[in-house]
CSV table of C-alpha atoms in Angstrom, one decimal:
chain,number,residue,atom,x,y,z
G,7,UNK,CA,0.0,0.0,0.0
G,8,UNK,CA,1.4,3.5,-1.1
G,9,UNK,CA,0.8,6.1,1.4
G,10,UNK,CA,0.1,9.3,0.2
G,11,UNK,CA,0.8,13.3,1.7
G,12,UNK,CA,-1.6,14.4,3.4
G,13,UNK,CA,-3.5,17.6,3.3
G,14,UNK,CA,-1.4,18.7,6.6
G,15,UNK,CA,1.7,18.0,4.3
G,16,UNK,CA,2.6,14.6,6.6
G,17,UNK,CA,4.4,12.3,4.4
G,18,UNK,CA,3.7,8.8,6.0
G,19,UNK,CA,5.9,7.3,3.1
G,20,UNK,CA,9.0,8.3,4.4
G,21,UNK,CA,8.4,6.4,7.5
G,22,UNK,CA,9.4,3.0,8.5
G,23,UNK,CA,7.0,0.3,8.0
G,24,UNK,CA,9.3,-3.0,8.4
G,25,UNK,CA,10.8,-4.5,11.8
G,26,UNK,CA,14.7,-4.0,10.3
G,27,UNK,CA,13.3,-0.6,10.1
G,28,UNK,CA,13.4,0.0,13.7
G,29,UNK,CA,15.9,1.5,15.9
G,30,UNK,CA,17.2,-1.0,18.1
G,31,UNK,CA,18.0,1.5,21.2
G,32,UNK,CA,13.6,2.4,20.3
G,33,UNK,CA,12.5,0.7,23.9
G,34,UNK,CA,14.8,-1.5,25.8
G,35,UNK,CA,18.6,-2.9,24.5
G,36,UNK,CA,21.9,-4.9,25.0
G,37,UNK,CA,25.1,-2.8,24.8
G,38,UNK,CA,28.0,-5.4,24.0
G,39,UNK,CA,31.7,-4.0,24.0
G,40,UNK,CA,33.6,-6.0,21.6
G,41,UNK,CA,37.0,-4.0,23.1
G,42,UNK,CA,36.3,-5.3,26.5
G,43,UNK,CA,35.9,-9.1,25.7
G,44,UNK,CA,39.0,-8.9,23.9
G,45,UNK,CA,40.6,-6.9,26.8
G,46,UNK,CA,39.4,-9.4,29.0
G,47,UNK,CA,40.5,-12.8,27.2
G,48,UNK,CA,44.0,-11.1,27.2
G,49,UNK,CA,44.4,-10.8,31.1
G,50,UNK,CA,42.9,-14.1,31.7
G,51,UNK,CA,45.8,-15.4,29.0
G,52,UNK,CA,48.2,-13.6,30.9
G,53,UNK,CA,47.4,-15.8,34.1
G,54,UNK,CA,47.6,-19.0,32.3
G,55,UNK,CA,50.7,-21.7,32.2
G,56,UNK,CA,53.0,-21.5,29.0
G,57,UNK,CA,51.3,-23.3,26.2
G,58,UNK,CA,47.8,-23.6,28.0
G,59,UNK,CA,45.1,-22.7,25.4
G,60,UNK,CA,42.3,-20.8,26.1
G,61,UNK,CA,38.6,-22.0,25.0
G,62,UNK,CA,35.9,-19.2,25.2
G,63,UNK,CA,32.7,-20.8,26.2
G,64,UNK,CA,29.9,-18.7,24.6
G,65,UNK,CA,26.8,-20.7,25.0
G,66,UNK,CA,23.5,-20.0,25.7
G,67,UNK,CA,23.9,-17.0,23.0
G,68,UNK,CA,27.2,-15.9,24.6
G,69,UNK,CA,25.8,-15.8,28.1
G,70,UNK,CA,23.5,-13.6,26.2
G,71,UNK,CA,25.6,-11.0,25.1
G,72,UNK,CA,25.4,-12.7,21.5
G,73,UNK,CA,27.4,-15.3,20.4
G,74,UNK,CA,29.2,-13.9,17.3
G,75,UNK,CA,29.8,-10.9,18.9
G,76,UNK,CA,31.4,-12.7,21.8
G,77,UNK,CA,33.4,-15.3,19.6
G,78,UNK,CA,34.9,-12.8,17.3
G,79,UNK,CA,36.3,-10.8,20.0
G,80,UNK,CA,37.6,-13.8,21.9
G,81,UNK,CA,39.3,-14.8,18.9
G,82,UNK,CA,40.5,-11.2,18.7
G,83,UNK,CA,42.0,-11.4,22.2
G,84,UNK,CA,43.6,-14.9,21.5
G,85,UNK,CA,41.0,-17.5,22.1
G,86,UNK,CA,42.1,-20.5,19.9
G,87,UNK,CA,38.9,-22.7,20.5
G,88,UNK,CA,34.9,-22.1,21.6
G,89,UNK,CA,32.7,-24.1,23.2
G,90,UNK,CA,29.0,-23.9,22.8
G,91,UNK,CA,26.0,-26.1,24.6
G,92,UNK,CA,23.9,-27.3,21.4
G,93,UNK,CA,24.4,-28.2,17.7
G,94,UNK,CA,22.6,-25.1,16.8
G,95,UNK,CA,24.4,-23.0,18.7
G,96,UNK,CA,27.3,-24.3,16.7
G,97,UNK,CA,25.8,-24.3,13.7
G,98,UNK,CA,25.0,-20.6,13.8
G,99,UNK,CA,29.1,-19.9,14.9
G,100,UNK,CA,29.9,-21.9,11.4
G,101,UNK,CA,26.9,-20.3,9.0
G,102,UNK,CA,28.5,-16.7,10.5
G,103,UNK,CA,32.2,-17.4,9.0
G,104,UNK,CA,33.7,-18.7,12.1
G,105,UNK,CA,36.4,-21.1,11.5
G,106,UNK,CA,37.9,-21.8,14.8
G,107,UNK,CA,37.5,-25.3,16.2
G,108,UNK,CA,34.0,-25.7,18.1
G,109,UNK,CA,33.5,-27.8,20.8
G,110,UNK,CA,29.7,-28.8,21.8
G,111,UNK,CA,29.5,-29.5,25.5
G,112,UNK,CA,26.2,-30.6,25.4
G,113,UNK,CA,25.6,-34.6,24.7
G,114,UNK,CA,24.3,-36.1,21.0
G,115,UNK,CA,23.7,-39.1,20.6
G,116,UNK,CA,21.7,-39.8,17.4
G,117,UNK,CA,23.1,-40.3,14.1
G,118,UNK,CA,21.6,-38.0,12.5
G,119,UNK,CA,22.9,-35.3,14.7
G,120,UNK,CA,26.5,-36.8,14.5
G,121,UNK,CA,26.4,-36.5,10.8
G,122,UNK,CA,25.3,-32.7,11.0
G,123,UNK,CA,27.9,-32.4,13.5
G,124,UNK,CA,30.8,-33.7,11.4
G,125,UNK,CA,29.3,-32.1,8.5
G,126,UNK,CA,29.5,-28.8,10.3
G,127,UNK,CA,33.2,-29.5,11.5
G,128,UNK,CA,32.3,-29.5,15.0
G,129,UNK,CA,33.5,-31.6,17.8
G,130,UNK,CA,31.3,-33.5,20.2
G,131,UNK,CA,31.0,-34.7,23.5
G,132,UNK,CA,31.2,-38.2,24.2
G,133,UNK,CA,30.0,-40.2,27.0
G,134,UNK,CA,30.1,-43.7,26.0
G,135,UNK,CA,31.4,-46.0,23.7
G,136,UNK,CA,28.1,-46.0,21.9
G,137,UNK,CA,28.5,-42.4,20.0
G,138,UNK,CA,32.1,-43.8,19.9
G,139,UNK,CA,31.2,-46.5,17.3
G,140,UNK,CA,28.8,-44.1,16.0
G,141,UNK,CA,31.4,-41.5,15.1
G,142,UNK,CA,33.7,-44.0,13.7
G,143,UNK,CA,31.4,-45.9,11.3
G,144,UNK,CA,30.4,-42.2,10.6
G,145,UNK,CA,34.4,-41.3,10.0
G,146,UNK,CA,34.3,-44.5,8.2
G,147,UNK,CA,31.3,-43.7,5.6
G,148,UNK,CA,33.0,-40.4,4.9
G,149,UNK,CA,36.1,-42.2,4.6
G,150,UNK,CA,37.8,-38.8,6.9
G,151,UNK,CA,38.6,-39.1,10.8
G,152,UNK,CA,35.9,-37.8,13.2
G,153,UNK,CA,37.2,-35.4,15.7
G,154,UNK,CA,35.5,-35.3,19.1
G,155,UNK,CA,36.6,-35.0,22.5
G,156,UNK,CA,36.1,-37.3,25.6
G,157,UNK,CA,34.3,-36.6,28.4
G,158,UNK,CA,35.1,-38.3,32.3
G,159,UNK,CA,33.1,-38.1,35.1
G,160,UNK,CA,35.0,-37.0,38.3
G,161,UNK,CA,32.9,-35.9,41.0
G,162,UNK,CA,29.9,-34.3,38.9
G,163,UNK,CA,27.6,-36.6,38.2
G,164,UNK,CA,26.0,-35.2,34.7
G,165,UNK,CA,28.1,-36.0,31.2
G,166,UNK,CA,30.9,-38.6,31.1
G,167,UNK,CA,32.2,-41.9,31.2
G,168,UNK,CA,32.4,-43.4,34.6
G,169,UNK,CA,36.4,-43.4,35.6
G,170,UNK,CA,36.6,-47.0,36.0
G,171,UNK,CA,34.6,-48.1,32.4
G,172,UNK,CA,36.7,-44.8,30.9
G,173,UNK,CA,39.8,-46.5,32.1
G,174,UNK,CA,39.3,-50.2,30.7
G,175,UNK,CA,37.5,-48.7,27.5
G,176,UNK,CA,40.3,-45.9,26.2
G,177,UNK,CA,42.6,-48.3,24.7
G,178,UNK,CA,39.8,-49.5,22.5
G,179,UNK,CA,38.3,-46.3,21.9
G,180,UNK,CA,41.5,-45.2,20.5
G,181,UNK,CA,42.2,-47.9,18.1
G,182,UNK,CA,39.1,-47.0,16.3
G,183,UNK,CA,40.5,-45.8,12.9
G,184,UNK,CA,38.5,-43.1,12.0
G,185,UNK,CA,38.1,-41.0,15.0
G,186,UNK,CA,40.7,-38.8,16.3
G,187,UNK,CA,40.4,-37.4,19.9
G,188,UNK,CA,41.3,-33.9,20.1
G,189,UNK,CA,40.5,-34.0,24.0
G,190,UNK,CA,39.7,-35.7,27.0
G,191,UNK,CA,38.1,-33.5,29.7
G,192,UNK,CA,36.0,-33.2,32.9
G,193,UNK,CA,34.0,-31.0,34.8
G,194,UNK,CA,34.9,-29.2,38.5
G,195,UNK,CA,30.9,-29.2,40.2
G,196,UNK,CA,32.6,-26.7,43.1
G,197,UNK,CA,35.6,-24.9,41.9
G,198,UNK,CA,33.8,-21.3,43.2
G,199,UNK,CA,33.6,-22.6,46.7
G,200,UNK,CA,35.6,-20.9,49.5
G,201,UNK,CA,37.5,-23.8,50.8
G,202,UNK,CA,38.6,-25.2,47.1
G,203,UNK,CA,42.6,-24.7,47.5
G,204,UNK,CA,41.7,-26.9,51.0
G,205,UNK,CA,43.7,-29.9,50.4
G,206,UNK,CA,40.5,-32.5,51.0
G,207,UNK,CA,38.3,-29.9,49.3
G,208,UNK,CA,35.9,-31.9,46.3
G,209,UNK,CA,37.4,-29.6,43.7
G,210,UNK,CA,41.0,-30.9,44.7
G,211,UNK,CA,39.8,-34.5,44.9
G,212,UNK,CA,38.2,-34.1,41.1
G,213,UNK,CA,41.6,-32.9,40.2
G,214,UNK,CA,43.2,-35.5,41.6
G,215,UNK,CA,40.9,-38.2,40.2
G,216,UNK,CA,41.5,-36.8,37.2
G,217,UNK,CA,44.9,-36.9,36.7
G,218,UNK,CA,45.2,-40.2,38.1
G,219,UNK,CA,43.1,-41.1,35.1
G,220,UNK,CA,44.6,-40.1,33.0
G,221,UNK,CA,48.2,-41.6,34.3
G,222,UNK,CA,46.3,-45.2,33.9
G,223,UNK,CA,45.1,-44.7,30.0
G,224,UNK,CA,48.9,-44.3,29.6
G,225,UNK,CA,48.1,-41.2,27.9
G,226,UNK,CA,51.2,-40.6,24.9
G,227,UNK,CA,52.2,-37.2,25.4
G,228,UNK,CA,53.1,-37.4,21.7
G,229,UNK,CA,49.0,-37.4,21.0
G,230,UNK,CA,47.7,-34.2,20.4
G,231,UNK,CA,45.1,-34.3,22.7
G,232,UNK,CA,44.0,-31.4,24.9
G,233,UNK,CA,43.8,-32.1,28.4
G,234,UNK,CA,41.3,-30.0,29.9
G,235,UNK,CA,39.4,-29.5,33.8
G,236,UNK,CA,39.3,-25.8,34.6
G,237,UNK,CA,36.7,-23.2,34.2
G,238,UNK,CA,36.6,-19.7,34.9
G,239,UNK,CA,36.5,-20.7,38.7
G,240,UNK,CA,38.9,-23.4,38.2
G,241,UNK,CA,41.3,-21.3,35.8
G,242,UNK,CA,41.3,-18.3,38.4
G,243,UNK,CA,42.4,-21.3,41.6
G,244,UNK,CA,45.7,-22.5,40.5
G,245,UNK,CA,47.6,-23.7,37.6
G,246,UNK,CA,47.2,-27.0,38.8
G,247,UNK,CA,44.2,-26.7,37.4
G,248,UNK,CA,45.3,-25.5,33.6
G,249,UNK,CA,46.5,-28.7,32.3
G,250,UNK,CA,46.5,-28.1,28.4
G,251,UNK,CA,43.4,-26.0,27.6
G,252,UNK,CA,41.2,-24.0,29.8
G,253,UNK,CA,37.1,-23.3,29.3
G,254,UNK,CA,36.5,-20.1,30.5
G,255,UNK,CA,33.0,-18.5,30.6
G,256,UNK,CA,31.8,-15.9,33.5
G,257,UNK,CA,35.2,-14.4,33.6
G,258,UNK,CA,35.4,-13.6,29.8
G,259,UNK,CA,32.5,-11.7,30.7
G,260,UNK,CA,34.0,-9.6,33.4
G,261,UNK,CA,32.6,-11.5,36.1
G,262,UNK,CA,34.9,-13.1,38.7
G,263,UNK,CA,33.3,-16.8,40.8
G,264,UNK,CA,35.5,-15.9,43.3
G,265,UNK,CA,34.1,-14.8,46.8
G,266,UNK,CA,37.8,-13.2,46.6
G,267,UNK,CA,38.7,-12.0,43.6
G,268,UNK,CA,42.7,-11.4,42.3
G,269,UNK,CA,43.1,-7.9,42.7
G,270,UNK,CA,45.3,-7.8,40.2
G,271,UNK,CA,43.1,-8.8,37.4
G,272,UNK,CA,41.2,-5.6,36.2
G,273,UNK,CA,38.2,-7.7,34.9
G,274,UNK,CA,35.5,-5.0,32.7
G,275,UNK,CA,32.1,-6.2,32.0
G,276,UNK,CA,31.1,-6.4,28.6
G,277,UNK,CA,27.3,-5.7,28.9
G,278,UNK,CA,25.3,-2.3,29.7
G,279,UNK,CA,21.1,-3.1,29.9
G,280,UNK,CA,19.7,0.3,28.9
G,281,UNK,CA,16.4,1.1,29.0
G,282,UNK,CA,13.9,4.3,27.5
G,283,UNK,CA,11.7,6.1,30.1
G,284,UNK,CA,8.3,5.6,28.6
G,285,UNK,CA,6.2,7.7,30.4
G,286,UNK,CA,6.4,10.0,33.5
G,287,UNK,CA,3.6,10.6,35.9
G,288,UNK,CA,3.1,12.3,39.6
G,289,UNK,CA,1.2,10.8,42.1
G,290,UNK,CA,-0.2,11.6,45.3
G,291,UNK,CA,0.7,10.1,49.0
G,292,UNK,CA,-1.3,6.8,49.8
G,293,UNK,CA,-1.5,5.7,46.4
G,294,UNK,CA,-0.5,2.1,45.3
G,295,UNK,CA,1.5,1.2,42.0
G,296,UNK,CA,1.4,-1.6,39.9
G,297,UNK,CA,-0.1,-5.1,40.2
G,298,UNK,CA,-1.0,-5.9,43.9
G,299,UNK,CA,-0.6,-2.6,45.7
G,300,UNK,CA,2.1,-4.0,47.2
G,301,UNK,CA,4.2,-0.4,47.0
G,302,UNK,CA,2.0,2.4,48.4
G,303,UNK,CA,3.3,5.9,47.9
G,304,UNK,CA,4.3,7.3,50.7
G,305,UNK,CA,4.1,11.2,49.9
G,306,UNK,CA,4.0,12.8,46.3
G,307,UNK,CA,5.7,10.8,44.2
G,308,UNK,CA,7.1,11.4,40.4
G,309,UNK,CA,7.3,8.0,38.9
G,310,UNK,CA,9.0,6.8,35.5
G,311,UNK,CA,7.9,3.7,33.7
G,312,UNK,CA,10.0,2.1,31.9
G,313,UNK,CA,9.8,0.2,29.1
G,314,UNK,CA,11.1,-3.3,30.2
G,315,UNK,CA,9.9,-6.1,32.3
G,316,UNK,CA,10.1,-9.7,33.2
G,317,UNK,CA,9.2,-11.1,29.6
G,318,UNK,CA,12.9,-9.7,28.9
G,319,UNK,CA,14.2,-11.4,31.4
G,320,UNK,CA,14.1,-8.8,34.7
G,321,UNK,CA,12.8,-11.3,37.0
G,322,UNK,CA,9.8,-10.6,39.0
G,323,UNK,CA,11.1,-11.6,42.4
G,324,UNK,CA,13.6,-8.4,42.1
G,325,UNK,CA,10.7,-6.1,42.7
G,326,UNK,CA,11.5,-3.4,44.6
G,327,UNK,CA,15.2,-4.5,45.4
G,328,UNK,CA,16.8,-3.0,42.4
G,329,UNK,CA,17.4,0.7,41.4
G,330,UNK,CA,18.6,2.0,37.9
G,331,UNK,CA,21.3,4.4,37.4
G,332,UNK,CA,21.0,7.9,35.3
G,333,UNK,CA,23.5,10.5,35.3
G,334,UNK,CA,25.3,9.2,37.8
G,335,UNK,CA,22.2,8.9,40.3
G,336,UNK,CA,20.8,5.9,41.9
G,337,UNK,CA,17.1,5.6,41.4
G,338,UNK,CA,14.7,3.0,43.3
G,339,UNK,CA,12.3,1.0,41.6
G,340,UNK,CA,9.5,0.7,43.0
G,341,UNK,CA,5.9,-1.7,42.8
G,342,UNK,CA,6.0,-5.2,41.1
G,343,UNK,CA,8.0,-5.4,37.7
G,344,UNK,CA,5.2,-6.2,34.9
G,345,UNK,CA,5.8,-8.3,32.0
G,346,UNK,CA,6.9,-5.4,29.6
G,347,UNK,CA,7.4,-2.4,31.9
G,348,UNK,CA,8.3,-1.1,35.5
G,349,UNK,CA,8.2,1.8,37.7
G,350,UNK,CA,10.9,4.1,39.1
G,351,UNK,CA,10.9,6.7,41.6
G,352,UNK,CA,12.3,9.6,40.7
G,353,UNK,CA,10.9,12.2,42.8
G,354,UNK,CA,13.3,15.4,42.8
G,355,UNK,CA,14.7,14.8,39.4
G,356,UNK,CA,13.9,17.4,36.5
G,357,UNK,CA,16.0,16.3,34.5
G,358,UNK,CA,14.8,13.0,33.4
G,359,UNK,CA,12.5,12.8,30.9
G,360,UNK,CA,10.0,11.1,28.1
G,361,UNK,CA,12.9,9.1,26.2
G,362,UNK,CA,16.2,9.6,28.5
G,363,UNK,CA,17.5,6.6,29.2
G,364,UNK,CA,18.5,4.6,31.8
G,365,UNK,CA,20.8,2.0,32.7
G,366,UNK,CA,19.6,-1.0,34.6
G,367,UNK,CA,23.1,-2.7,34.4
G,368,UNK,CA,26.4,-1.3,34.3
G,369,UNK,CA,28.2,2.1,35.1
G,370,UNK,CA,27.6,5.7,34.6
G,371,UNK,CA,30.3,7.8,36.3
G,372,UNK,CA,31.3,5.8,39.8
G,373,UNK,CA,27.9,3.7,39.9
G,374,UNK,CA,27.8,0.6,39.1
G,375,UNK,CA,25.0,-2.4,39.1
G,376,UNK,CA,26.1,-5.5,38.4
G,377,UNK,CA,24.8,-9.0,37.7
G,378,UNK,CA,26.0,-9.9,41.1
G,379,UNK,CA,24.1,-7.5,43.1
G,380,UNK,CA,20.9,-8.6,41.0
G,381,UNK,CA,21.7,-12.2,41.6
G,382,UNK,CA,22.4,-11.4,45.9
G,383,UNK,CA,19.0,-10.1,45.7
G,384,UNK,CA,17.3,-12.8,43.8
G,385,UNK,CA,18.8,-15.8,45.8
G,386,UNK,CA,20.6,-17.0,42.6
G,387,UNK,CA,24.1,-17.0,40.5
G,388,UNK,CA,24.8,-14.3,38.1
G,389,UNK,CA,25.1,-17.3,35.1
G,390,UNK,CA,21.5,-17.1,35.7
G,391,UNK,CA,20.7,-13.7,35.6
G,392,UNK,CA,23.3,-13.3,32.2
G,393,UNK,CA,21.3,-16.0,30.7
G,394,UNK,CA,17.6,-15.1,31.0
G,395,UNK,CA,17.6,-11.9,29.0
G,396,UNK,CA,15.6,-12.4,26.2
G,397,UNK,CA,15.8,-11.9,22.3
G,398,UNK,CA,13.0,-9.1,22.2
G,399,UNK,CA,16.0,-7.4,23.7
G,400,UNK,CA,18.4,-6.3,20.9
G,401,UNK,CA,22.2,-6.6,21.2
G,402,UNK,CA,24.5,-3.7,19.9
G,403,UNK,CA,27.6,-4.0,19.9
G,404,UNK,CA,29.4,-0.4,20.5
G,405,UNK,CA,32.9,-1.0,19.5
């Protein structure tokens, strides 16, 4: 449909009409720095043993700062390998030009799968000697070797061959002709525990485990297998933990595990969660906001909505325990967070109005709200709270 001038000489044409038209900063967004992530990878190399390699876990849409972004900066910074949870995931890393080797952390087990998987030139997971003989009749077929990396069970209880089968299987597993192992690896469950450099601490007994493993597979150091245990947590304990690769996740991100931190590694984070005032209104005292009164006004109150809620992954239970930041200022939100918008008091201010925008994560001057402080409130882990933002919330990367 053509739109034509109008009498009052509005030309509707020249407006948007299609979704791509859209700004992306036009309600609520993600700001990604690209600068940062590479910033980041680069201190967290510097802290690794000679010849460790660093893997840049970016699943679950790069912790949802968006997984492209995140790998191409990672690479940028030195990351030689990423890791991702599904075969999508890894798909989408290939179909954007990626070429770095992928690891999915995440089990397949069909054949169909395994063939999309080797198709794609990504590495999988395996658990068992089942997907073993999958891979190699797959190899086989294809008359190529299928690469794929082997996953133990120390102490976790999820993925992995159990130690004893994994010890009296290897030797077969690696005389199958047409699969190469480019890893063998486990998982620490409690790495970001206070007492894991305790001697008869579970993450040092998983450490242990593992390397006595690996002593009985008579590993030949002339393989070219990766050896790999630590993430971020792990990584950031001891280079006892490094062996020859590292997965590293949270920390990329600019996000330490640690209850204690190293004070020597400036870690940035990478995200910003800005948001558009939507509306300003003034109520009197005694008057109730949102969905179950449950926040009365207690004296005339100049409130901002804002254009974001829980179905973009601000969870509900934070309502009324988080405060936003603009222009340096700590504001209170107040009332129950909706599904597409909250309210903020910001009684005093004149300087706030229809469109400014405010930051609901991150730093403006010397304030700061972080992941962490949402997560303290919420009774959860930051992972969680990086995770949940949702895809009606666009990611911009800003340099």
């Amino acid at each position: 449909m053509q739109f034509q001038q109008t009498k009052q000489g509005f030309n509707f044409a020249k407006y948007p009409t299609f979704e791509k038209d859209i700004d992306p900063k036009q309600r609520a967004w993600i700001e990604v720095s690209g600068k940062v992530l590479e910033t980041n990878v680069r201190q967290l190399r510097s802290k690794l043993s000679k010849n460790c390699k660093f893997m840049a876990v970016v699943k679950a849409d790069g912790y949802g700062h968006d997984a492209i972004v995140v790998s191409e900066n990672a690479i940028k910074g030195g990351a030689s390998q990423l890791g991702v949870a599904t075969l999508k995931e890894g798909i989408k890393l290939r179909s954007s030009g990626i070429k770095k080797p992928i690891l999915i952390l995440g089990n397949i087990y069909t054949k169909k799968d395994l063939i999309i998987s080797f198709k794609n030139d990504l590495m999988p997971t395996i658990s068992s000697i089942r997907e073993c003989l999958i891979c190699n009749n797959i190899g086989k077929h294809f008359d190529l070797k299928f690469p794929l990396h082997l996953k133990v069970d120390t102490g976790m209880s999820r993925l992995g061959f159990e130690c004893n089968k994994f010890i009296q299987q290897f030797a077969k597993i690696n005389s199958f002709e047409n699969i190469i192992i480019k890893g063998i690896y486990s998982h620490l469950s409690s790495a970001d525990e206070p007492n894991s450099l305790d001697t008869k601490s579970s993450t040092q007994k998983q450490r242990q485990k593992f390397q006595e493993i690996l002593r009985k597979i008579h590993l030949d150091k002339n393989q070219n297998i990766k050896i790999h245990l630590a993430n971020s947590a792990g990584m950031l304990l001891q280079k006892d933990f490094h062996f020859d690769m590292v997965r590293v996740g949270l920390s990329m991100y600019g996000y330490s595990p640690l209850k204690k931190p190293d004070n020597n590694l400036l870690l940035k984070p990478a995200l910003f969660l800005k948001v558009k005032v939507a509306f300003i209104r003034i109520i009197d005292q005694g008057v109730s906001v949102s969905y179950g009164g449950k926040f009365v006004s207690s004296r005339k109150t100049k409130l901002a909505v804002l254009s974001i809620g829980y179905a973009d992954g601000v969870p509900r239970n934070l309502s009324g325990k988080i405060k936003v930041i603009h222009n340096n200022k700590i504001y209170l939100q107040v009332g129950s967070i909706t599904m597409d918008q909250m309210m903020v008091d910001i009684t005093g201010s004149n300087e706030i109005k229809i469109g400014s925008t405010m930051i609901l994560l991150g730093s403006d001057g010397d304030k700061t709200i972080s992941p962490i402080d949402w997560a303290r409130e919420s009774d959860t882990i930051p992972w969680e709270i990086l995770c949940s933002f949702k895809n009606r919330l666009p990611r911009v990367q800003v340099d």
